[in-house]
Amino acid sequence: MSDDLVSNLLFDVQPSDATSPDYLAQYDANLKKLVKYTRQANERDLAQNVQGSNLLALLHPTRNTISYLAVLLALKNLALRTRQVLPGQVDCTITFLASFDPTQARYVGQELRELIGWLPLYYEQTGDASVTAAVGSAILQLDPESSTFTSTHLLFVRLCLAASLPRQALSVLDKDIYNFPTEPIKGVDDSELCAEHQSSATYITRSSGLSADIAPADVQEYYLLGAHVYIGLRQWSRARLFLELVLASPTAHVATPLMVEAYKKLILVALLSSGQSFSAKGLVDQATQKTLSALSKGYEALGHVFRLRDLQRFYAEVDTGAQYWADDGNTALVNQVAESLRRYRVSDLQLTFSALPLDRIATHLSLGQEATMSLLTSMIRDGHIRATITQPTQKQSETSRPVLRFLSHNPDHTPIDLNQHAVLATKYQAIERLAKHVKEADRRLAISREYVEYVRRSKRAEGAGAPGYEDPMEESWDAPAGGSGGDADEDMMGDLR
């Protein structure tokens, strides 16, 4: 019995002749055959020891992904029943989630998600945070671009925050979401799961088991928690994007509690990132905007006073609403906004002056000389302003004072090298990524039955006949000369920011 079990689990699913015209069909059949076997195998047999060790010692997580996963699940269920994890079991699980074969994993989506779902429970029981990164590894192993949202995305961010390891969430949060699981389109997504897929959305579907059902609230929570991570790391532009995506998520013209929380934080983050008030126009409809405003009047008032750069009035607003910010959990963020107000007052000065004595700036900021010097030094160091502080020399008169000189007004000053080449290259790569997903979505739409029928009806209505229709994908964008070459001419859209 053990010999047969081991032999079947070690079955090599990949056909030997990769050039055969039947290669994909045979590969697909082998994978389905092994999946059927492992699902019917006795769980006790899978959890048994062979030659003094469990079956994992005989299997390879990459070559034998389906079999390895089946054994891990059997051991996981045994651990739940006995409340005792076997030695090395967690390490094997972590290794597997970082190295499984993503093609084989497409055939056992339900099992893979079940194994991943055990890790948060294990963390709650043991406090072992080593499993946190494994969830992110699984997401990226299955979909290196992490371009299709799954329920595991939300589980991962929740686990990182629960374990107080927000930076670990960046491996997934830094990847932009372009797709959500849908049902496969007949005639469009008919290729085998083991075939090469241009987009993860064609194999991460509602019926794949790789994701649980996703509700709008799940998407909103993912972006809101992601924004919390970026706020904690003071990455304001990314935090702002995530909060805007919470508001832009589809709802039935209702401002959900998550949207209200995001709107309040977005007002504060906008002040920190740009020094200006935030407007939700274009993100939500008018009725939703009214509801958001009605529930966030204190924050909008704070934003209005901040825009006026009125120090005394702003600090009065902060003190008056102290309990309000505390109840919302935004006290720390409000305090950061308060700290930034003086920085923006200094930044505004360069619009009018090329240089100013420090004592005048101190008066403008209602600060002492020493505090003003410290503030300006930190602003220059952190890149908030491009300026220098000129100290009086011994030869100058005793009445000379330190002066802040804004470099942008100095025609002889060579601008700081911002490595714009690298910035442009990063933006161009973002354009390429988004355009690839846009083009794939257009392709799937253009060859779907519903779209073909729509085009035919439109042409009949125009009286132009319906001999066929022109493929919209023929209208492609050409990359500029000197671009990255290859498939770069297929990509045209900017990123979501």
Coordinates of C-alpha atoms in Angstrom, one line a residue:
M1 CA 0.0 0.0 0.0
S2 CA 2.8 2.4 0.9
D3 CA 4.8 1.6 -2.2
D4 CA 1.8 2.2 -4.5
L5 CA 1.0 5.5 -2.7
V6 CA 4.6 6.7 -3.0
S7 CA 4.8 5.7 -6.6
N8 CA 1.5 7.5 -7.5
L9 CA 2.6 10.6 -5.5
L10 CA 5.9 10.7 -7.4
F11 CA 4.1 10.5 -10.8
D12 CA 5.8 12.9 -13.2
V13 CA 3.0 15.0 -14.7
Q14 CA 5.1 16.7 -17.3
P15 CA 5.3 14.9 -20.7
S16 CA 8.8 14.1 -21.9
D17 CA 8.3 15.5 -25.4
A18 CA 7.7 19.3 -25.1
T19 CA 7.6 19.7 -28.9
S20 CA 4.7 17.3 -29.4
P21 CA 1.5 18.9 -30.7
D22 CA -0.4 17.1 -28.0
Y23 CA 1.9 18.3 -25.3
L24 CA -0.5 20.7 -23.6
A25 CA -3.4 18.3 -23.8
Q26 CA -1.3 15.5 -22.3
Y27 CA 0.1 17.7 -19.6
D28 CA -3.4 18.9 -18.7
A29 CA -4.7 15.3 -18.6
N30 CA -1.8 14.2 -16.3
L31 CA -2.3 17.1 -13.9
K32 CA -6.1 16.4 -13.7
K33 CA -5.3 12.7 -13.1
L34 CA -3.0 13.4 -10.2
V35 CA -5.4 15.9 -8.7
K36 CA -8.2 13.3 -8.8
Y37 CA -5.9 10.7 -7.2
T38 CA -4.8 13.0 -4.3
R39 CA -8.3 14.1 -3.6
Q40 CA -9.5 10.5 -3.3
A41 CA -6.5 9.4 -1.3
N42 CA -7.0 8.4 2.3
E43 CA -5.9 11.3 4.6
R44 CA -4.4 8.9 7.1
D45 CA -2.3 7.3 4.4
L46 CA -1.0 10.7 3.3
A47 CA -0.1 11.6 6.9
Q48 CA 1.7 8.3 7.6
N49 CA 5.5 7.8 8.0
V50 CA 7.5 5.9 5.4
Q51 CA 10.9 4.6 6.4
G52 CA 10.8 6.6 9.6
S53 CA 9.8 10.0 8.1
N54 CA 6.7 11.5 6.6
L55 CA 6.1 11.5 2.9
L56 CA 7.4 15.1 2.5
A57 CA 10.9 13.8 2.7
L58 CA 10.3 11.8 -0.5
L59 CA 8.7 14.6 -2.5
H60 CA 9.9 17.9 -4.0
P61 CA 7.8 21.0 -3.4
T62 CA 8.4 22.2 -7.0
R63 CA 8.4 19.0 -9.1
N64 CA 5.7 17.3 -7.0
T65 CA 3.6 20.4 -6.1
I66 CA 0.2 18.7 -6.1
S67 CA 1.4 15.7 -4.1
Y68 CA 3.4 17.8 -1.7
L69 CA 0.4 20.0 -1.0
A70 CA -1.9 17.0 -0.4
V71 CA 0.5 15.7 2.2
L72 CA 0.8 19.1 3.9
L73 CA -3.0 19.4 4.1
A74 CA -3.2 15.9 5.7
L75 CA -0.6 16.9 8.2
K76 CA -2.4 20.2 8.8
N77 CA -5.6 18.4 9.5
L78 CA -3.8 16.0 11.8
A79 CA -2.3 18.9 13.7
L80 CA -5.7 20.5 14.1
R81 CA -7.2 17.3 15.6
T82 CA -4.3 16.6 17.9
R83 CA -3.5 20.2 18.6
Q84 CA 0.2 19.4 18.0
V85 CA 2.3 20.4 15.0
L86 CA 4.9 17.9 13.9
P87 CA 8.5 18.9 13.9
G88 CA 9.5 20.6 10.7
Q89 CA 5.9 20.9 9.5
V90 CA 5.8 24.7 9.5
D91 CA 9.2 25.0 7.9
C92 CA 8.1 22.6 5.1
T93 CA 5.0 24.7 4.6
I94 CA 6.9 28.0 4.4
T95 CA 9.4 26.4 1.9
F96 CA 6.5 25.1 -0.2
L97 CA 4.7 28.4 -0.4
A98 CA 7.9 30.0 -1.6
S99 CA 8.8 27.4 -4.2
F100 CA 5.7 25.5 -5.5
D101 CA 5.2 25.2 -9.2
P102 CA 2.6 27.9 -10.1
T103 CA 1.3 25.9 -13.1
Q104 CA 0.5 22.8 -11.0
A105 CA -1.0 25.1 -8.3
R106 CA -3.6 26.3 -10.7
Y107 CA -5.2 22.9 -10.6
V108 CA -5.5 22.8 -6.8
G109 CA -6.7 26.3 -6.0
Q110 CA -9.0 25.2 -3.2
E111 CA -6.4 23.1 -1.5
L112 CA -3.7 25.9 -1.8
R113 CA -6.1 28.4 -0.3
E114 CA -6.9 26.0 2.5
L115 CA -3.3 25.6 3.4
I116 CA -2.7 29.4 3.4
G117 CA -5.7 29.9 5.5
W118 CA -4.3 27.7 8.2
L119 CA -1.3 30.1 8.8
P120 CA -3.2 33.0 10.5
L121 CA -4.8 30.4 12.8
Y122 CA -1.4 29.0 13.6
Y123 CA -0.1 32.5 14.3
E124 CA -2.9 33.2 16.7
Q125 CA -2.2 30.1 18.6
T126 CA 1.6 30.3 18.8
G127 CA 2.5 33.9 18.1
D128 CA 5.1 32.6 15.5
A129 CA 5.3 35.5 13.0
S130 CA 7.7 33.6 10.7
V131 CA 4.6 32.4 8.8
T132 CA 3.6 35.9 7.8
A133 CA 6.0 36.3 4.9
A134 CA 5.0 32.9 3.6
V135 CA 1.5 34.2 2.7
G136 CA 3.0 37.0 0.6
S137 CA 5.4 34.5 -1.0
A138 CA 2.4 32.3 -2.1
I139 CA 0.7 35.3 -3.7
L140 CA 3.8 36.2 -5.7
Q141 CA 4.6 32.6 -6.5
L142 CA 1.2 32.2 -8.1
D143 CA 1.1 35.6 -9.7
P144 CA 4.5 37.4 -9.8
E145 CA 2.8 40.7 -10.7
S146 CA 0.1 40.2 -8.1
S147 CA -2.1 41.9 -10.7
T148 CA -5.3 39.9 -9.9
F149 CA -6.9 40.6 -6.5
T150 CA -7.7 37.6 -4.3
S151 CA -9.0 37.0 -0.8
T152 CA -5.5 36.1 0.1
H153 CA -4.4 39.6 -0.5
L154 CA -6.6 40.9 2.3
L155 CA -5.7 38.0 4.6
F156 CA -2.0 38.8 4.1
V157 CA -2.3 42.5 5.0
R158 CA -4.4 41.7 8.0
L159 CA -1.8 39.2 9.2
C160 CA 1.1 41.6 8.7
L161 CA -0.7 44.2 10.8
A162 CA -1.7 41.8 13.4
A163 CA 1.9 40.6 13.7
S164 CA 3.1 44.3 13.8
L165 CA 5.2 43.7 10.6
P166 CA 3.7 46.3 8.2
R167 CA 6.8 46.4 6.0
Q168 CA 6.4 42.8 5.1
A169 CA 3.1 43.7 3.4
L170 CA 5.0 46.0 0.9
S171 CA 6.0 43.0 -1.2
V172 CA 2.3 42.8 -2.3
L173 CA 1.0 46.3 -1.6
D174 CA 3.6 47.8 -3.9
K175 CA 2.2 45.8 -6.8
D176 CA -0.8 47.4 -8.5
I177 CA -4.1 45.5 -8.9
Y178 CA -5.5 45.5 -12.4
N179 CA -8.0 42.6 -12.3
F180 CA -10.6 40.9 -10.1
P181 CA -11.7 37.2 -10.4
T182 CA -14.5 36.7 -12.9
E183 CA -16.1 33.7 -14.5
P184 CA -14.1 32.5 -17.6
I185 CA -15.5 33.7 -20.9
K186 CA -16.5 30.9 -23.2
G187 CA -14.5 31.0 -26.4
V188 CA -12.0 33.4 -24.8
D189 CA -10.5 31.6 -21.8
D190 CA -10.7 28.1 -23.2
S191 CA -7.0 27.3 -23.2
E192 CA -5.6 24.7 -20.7
L193 CA -4.6 25.9 -17.3
C194 CA -1.1 24.6 -17.9
A195 CA -0.8 26.8 -21.0
E196 CA 1.0 30.1 -21.0
H197 CA -1.4 32.9 -19.9
Q198 CA -0.9 36.6 -20.7
S199 CA -2.8 37.6 -17.6
S200 CA -3.3 36.0 -14.3
A201 CA -7.0 36.9 -14.6
T202 CA -7.5 34.0 -17.0
Y203 CA -6.6 31.4 -14.4
I204 CA -7.4 33.2 -11.2
T205 CA -11.2 33.1 -11.6
R206 CA -14.2 32.7 -9.4
S207 CA -14.3 28.9 -10.1
S208 CA -10.6 28.4 -9.7
G209 CA -10.7 28.1 -5.9
L210 CA -7.7 30.4 -5.7
S211 CA -9.8 33.1 -4.1
A212 CA -12.9 33.1 -2.0
D213 CA -15.9 35.3 -3.1
I214 CA -14.9 38.9 -3.0
A215 CA -17.3 41.6 -1.8
P216 CA -16.8 45.4 -2.4
A217 CA -16.1 45.7 1.4
D218 CA -13.1 43.4 1.0
V219 CA -11.6 45.6 -1.7
Q220 CA -12.2 48.7 0.4
E221 CA -10.7 47.1 3.5
Y222 CA -7.6 46.0 1.6
Y223 CA -6.9 49.5 0.3
L224 CA -7.7 51.1 3.6
L225 CA -5.4 48.7 5.5
G226 CA -2.7 49.3 2.8
A227 CA -3.1 53.0 3.3
H228 CA -2.5 52.5 7.0
V229 CA 0.8 50.8 6.2
Y230 CA 1.9 53.6 3.9
I231 CA 0.9 56.3 6.4
G232 CA 3.0 54.6 9.0
L233 CA 6.0 54.6 6.6
R234 CA 5.2 58.2 5.6
Q235 CA 4.8 57.3 2.0
W236 CA 2.2 59.9 1.4
S237 CA 1.6 59.6 -2.4
R238 CA 1.0 55.9 -2.2
A239 CA -1.2 56.3 0.9
R240 CA -3.2 58.9 -1.0
L241 CA -3.7 56.6 -4.0
F242 CA -4.9 53.7 -1.8
L243 CA -7.4 56.0 0.0
E244 CA -8.7 57.3 -3.3
L245 CA -9.2 53.8 -4.4
V246 CA -11.4 53.1 -1.4
L247 CA -13.6 56.0 -2.4
A248 CA -13.6 55.0 -6.1
S249 CA -14.7 51.4 -5.4
P250 CA -18.2 50.7 -6.8
T251 CA -21.1 51.1 -4.3
A252 CA -24.8 51.6 -4.5
H253 CA -24.6 55.4 -4.0
V254 CA -23.9 54.8 -0.3
A255 CA -21.0 56.0 1.8
T256 CA -19.9 52.9 3.7
P257 CA -18.1 53.3 7.1
L258 CA -14.9 52.3 5.4
M259 CA -15.3 55.1 2.9
V260 CA -16.0 57.6 5.6
E261 CA -12.8 56.6 7.4
A262 CA -10.8 56.7 4.2
Y263 CA -12.2 60.2 3.4
K264 CA -11.2 61.6 6.8
K265 CA -7.7 60.2 6.4
L266 CA -7.5 61.4 2.8
I267 CA -8.1 65.0 3.8
L268 CA -5.2 64.7 6.3
V269 CA -2.9 62.9 3.9
A270 CA -3.6 65.4 1.1
L271 CA -2.5 68.2 3.4
L272 CA 0.7 66.3 4.2
S273 CA 1.5 65.4 0.6
S274 CA 0.6 68.6 -1.2
G275 CA -0.4 71.2 1.4
Q276 CA -3.8 71.5 -0.3
S277 CA -7.4 70.5 0.6
F278 CA -8.7 67.4 -1.0
S279 CA -11.7 67.2 -3.3
A280 CA -13.5 63.9 -3.9
K281 CA -15.0 65.2 -7.1
G282 CA -14.7 62.6 -9.8
L283 CA -14.3 59.8 -7.3
V284 CA -17.8 59.6 -5.8
D285 CA -21.3 60.8 -6.9
Q286 CA -22.9 63.9 -5.5
A287 CA -25.1 62.1 -3.0
T288 CA -22.2 60.2 -1.6
Q289 CA -20.1 63.3 -1.4
K290 CA -22.8 65.0 0.7
T291 CA -22.8 62.1 3.1
L292 CA -19.0 62.1 3.4
S293 CA -18.9 65.8 4.0
A294 CA -21.7 65.7 6.6
L295 CA -19.8 63.1 8.6
S296 CA -16.4 64.8 8.2
K297 CA -17.1 68.5 8.9
G298 CA -14.3 68.8 11.4
Y299 CA -11.7 67.4 9.0
E300 CA -12.9 69.7 6.2
A301 CA -12.7 72.7 8.5
L302 CA -9.2 71.7 9.4
G303 CA -8.3 71.4 5.7
H304 CA -9.7 74.9 5.0
V305 CA -7.7 76.6 7.8
F306 CA -4.6 74.7 6.8
R307 CA -4.9 76.0 3.2
L308 CA -5.1 79.6 4.6
R309 CA -1.8 78.8 6.5
D310 CA -3.3 80.4 9.7
L311 CA -1.2 79.0 12.5
Q312 CA -3.1 80.2 15.5
R313 CA -6.5 79.3 14.1
F314 CA -5.3 75.9 13.0
Y315 CA -3.9 75.0 16.4
A316 CA -7.1 76.2 18.0
E317 CA -9.0 73.8 15.7
V318 CA -6.7 70.9 16.6
D319 CA -7.1 71.5 20.3
T320 CA -10.9 71.9 20.0
G321 CA -11.3 68.6 18.2
A322 CA -8.8 66.6 20.3
Q323 CA -11.4 64.1 21.4
Y324 CA -12.9 63.9 17.9
W325 CA -9.5 63.0 16.4
A326 CA -8.9 60.5 19.2
D327 CA -12.2 58.7 18.7
D328 CA -11.3 58.3 15.0
G329 CA -7.8 57.1 15.8
N330 CA -6.3 60.0 13.8
T331 CA -4.6 62.0 16.6
A332 CA -1.1 61.0 15.4
L333 CA -1.9 61.9 11.8
V334 CA -3.5 65.3 12.9
N335 CA -0.3 66.0 14.9
Q336 CA 1.8 65.3 11.8
V337 CA -0.3 67.7 9.8
A338 CA 0.2 70.3 12.5
E339 CA 3.9 69.9 12.3
S340 CA 3.9 70.2 8.5
L341 CA 2.0 73.5 8.5
R342 CA 5.1 75.5 9.5
R343 CA 7.1 73.7 6.7
Y344 CA 4.5 74.8 4.1
R345 CA 4.6 78.3 5.4
V346 CA 8.4 78.3 4.8
S347 CA 7.9 76.7 1.3
D348 CA 5.4 79.4 0.4
L349 CA 7.9 82.1 1.2
Q350 CA 10.0 81.1 -1.9
L351 CA 7.2 82.2 -4.1
T352 CA 7.8 85.8 -3.1
F353 CA 11.4 86.0 -1.7
S354 CA 14.7 84.8 -2.8
A355 CA 16.3 85.3 0.6
L356 CA 15.1 86.1 4.2
P357 CA 16.8 86.7 7.5
L358 CA 16.2 83.9 10.0
D359 CA 14.8 86.3 12.6
R360 CA 12.0 87.4 10.2
I361 CA 11.2 83.7 9.4
A362 CA 11.1 83.0 13.1
T363 CA 8.5 85.8 13.6
H364 CA 6.5 84.4 10.6
L365 CA 6.5 81.0 12.2
S366 CA 5.9 82.1 15.8
L367 CA 9.1 80.3 16.8
G368 CA 12.4 81.1 18.5
Q369 CA 15.6 81.5 16.6
E370 CA 17.0 78.1 17.7
A371 CA 13.8 76.2 16.9
T372 CA 13.6 78.0 13.5
M373 CA 17.2 77.1 12.7
S374 CA 16.5 73.4 13.6
L375 CA 13.3 73.4 11.4
L376 CA 15.0 74.9 8.4
T377 CA 18.0 72.6 8.7
S378 CA 15.7 69.5 8.7
M379 CA 13.7 70.8 5.8
I380 CA 16.9 71.3 3.7
R381 CA 18.1 67.8 4.7
D382 CA 14.8 66.1 3.9
G383 CA 14.4 67.8 0.6
H384 CA 11.4 69.9 1.5
I385 CA 13.1 73.0 0.2
R386 CA 16.2 73.7 -1.9
A387 CA 18.0 76.3 0.0
T388 CA 21.2 77.2 2.0
I389 CA 21.6 79.1 5.3
T390 CA 24.3 81.8 5.1
Q391 CA 26.0 82.5 8.4
P392 CA 27.7 86.0 9.0
T393 CA 31.5 85.9 9.0
Q394 CA 33.7 87.6 11.6
K395 CA 34.6 90.3 9.1
Q396 CA 30.9 91.3 8.8
S397 CA 29.3 93.7 11.2
E398 CA 27.8 92.4 14.4
T399 CA 24.4 93.4 13.1
S400 CA 24.6 90.8 10.3
R401 CA 22.1 87.9 10.7
P402 CA 21.9 84.4 9.3
V403 CA 20.0 84.3 6.0
L404 CA 18.0 81.6 4.3
R405 CA 18.6 81.7 0.5
F406 CA 16.3 79.8 -1.8
L407 CA 18.4 78.1 -4.5
S408 CA 15.6 78.1 -7.1
H409 CA 16.1 81.9 -7.3
N410 CA 19.9 81.7 -7.9
P411 CA 20.6 81.7 -11.7
D412 CA 24.2 80.5 -11.0
H413 CA 23.1 77.5 -9.0
T414 CA 23.2 74.1 -10.7
P415 CA 20.0 72.2 -9.9
I416 CA 20.3 69.1 -7.7
D417 CA 20.5 66.0 -9.9
L418 CA 17.2 64.2 -9.4
N419 CA 18.2 61.4 -11.7
Q420 CA 15.3 62.1 -13.9
H421 CA 16.4 59.4 -16.3
A422 CA 15.6 56.8 -13.6
V423 CA 12.3 58.5 -12.8
L424 CA 11.3 58.5 -16.4
A425 CA 12.3 54.8 -16.8
T426 CA 10.2 53.9 -13.7
K427 CA 7.2 55.7 -15.1
Y428 CA 7.7 54.1 -18.5
Q429 CA 7.7 50.6 -16.9
A430 CA 4.5 51.5 -15.1
I431 CA 3.0 52.6 -18.4
E432 CA 4.0 49.3 -20.0
R433 CA 2.5 47.2 -17.2
L434 CA -0.8 48.9 -17.2
A435 CA -1.1 49.0 -21.0
K436 CA -0.5 45.2 -21.1
H437 CA -3.5 44.6 -18.9
V438 CA -5.6 47.2 -20.7
K439 CA -4.8 45.5 -24.0
E440 CA -5.6 42.0 -22.7
A441 CA -8.9 43.3 -21.3
D442 CA -9.7 44.8 -24.7
R443 CA -8.8 41.6 -26.4
R444 CA -11.1 39.5 -24.2
L445 CA -13.9 42.0 -24.7
A446 CA -13.5 42.2 -28.4
I447 CA -13.8 38.4 -29.0
S448 CA -16.5 37.8 -26.5
R449 CA -19.9 36.8 -27.9
E450 CA -21.7 39.7 -26.2
Y451 CA -19.4 42.3 -27.8
V452 CA -19.6 40.7 -31.3
E453 CA -23.4 40.8 -31.0
Y454 CA -23.3 44.4 -29.9
V455 CA -21.2 45.4 -32.9
R456 CA -23.5 43.6 -35.3
R457 CA -26.5 45.3 -33.9
S458 CA -24.8 48.6 -34.1
K459 CA -23.8 48.2 -37.7
R460 CA -27.3 47.1 -38.7
A461 CA -28.7 50.1 -36.9
E462 CA -26.4 52.3 -39.0
G463 CA -27.6 50.6 -42.2
A464 CA -24.0 49.8 -43.0
G465 CA -24.4 46.0 -43.2
A466 CA -22.5 43.6 -41.0
P467 CA -19.9 41.8 -43.1
G468 CA -17.7 41.7 -40.0
Y469 CA -16.1 44.2 -37.7
E470 CA -12.6 45.7 -37.4
D471 CA -10.6 44.4 -34.5
P472 CA -10.1 47.4 -32.1
M473 CA -6.7 45.9 -31.2
E474 CA -5.3 46.8 -34.6
E475 CA -5.1 50.3 -33.3
S476 CA -1.8 50.0 -31.4
W477 CA 0.6 52.5 -30.0
D478 CA 4.1 52.7 -31.2
A479 CA 6.9 53.3 -28.7
P480 CA 9.1 56.3 -29.2
A481 CA 12.5 55.8 -30.7
G482 CA 15.1 54.6 -28.3
G483 CA 12.5 52.8 -26.1
S484 CA 12.9 49.5 -24.5
G485 CA 12.1 47.6 -27.7
G486 CA 10.5 44.2 -27.8
D487 CA 6.8 44.4 -26.9
A488 CA 7.1 48.0 -25.6
D489 CA 5.1 49.2 -28.6
E490 CA 2.0 47.4 -27.2
D491 CA 1.7 49.5 -24.1
M492 CA 0.3 53.0 -23.8
M493 CA -1.5 53.7 -20.5
G494 CA -0.2 55.5 -17.4
D495 CA -0.4 54.0 -14.0
L496 CA -3.3 54.4 -11.5
R497 CA -1.7 57.2 -9.6

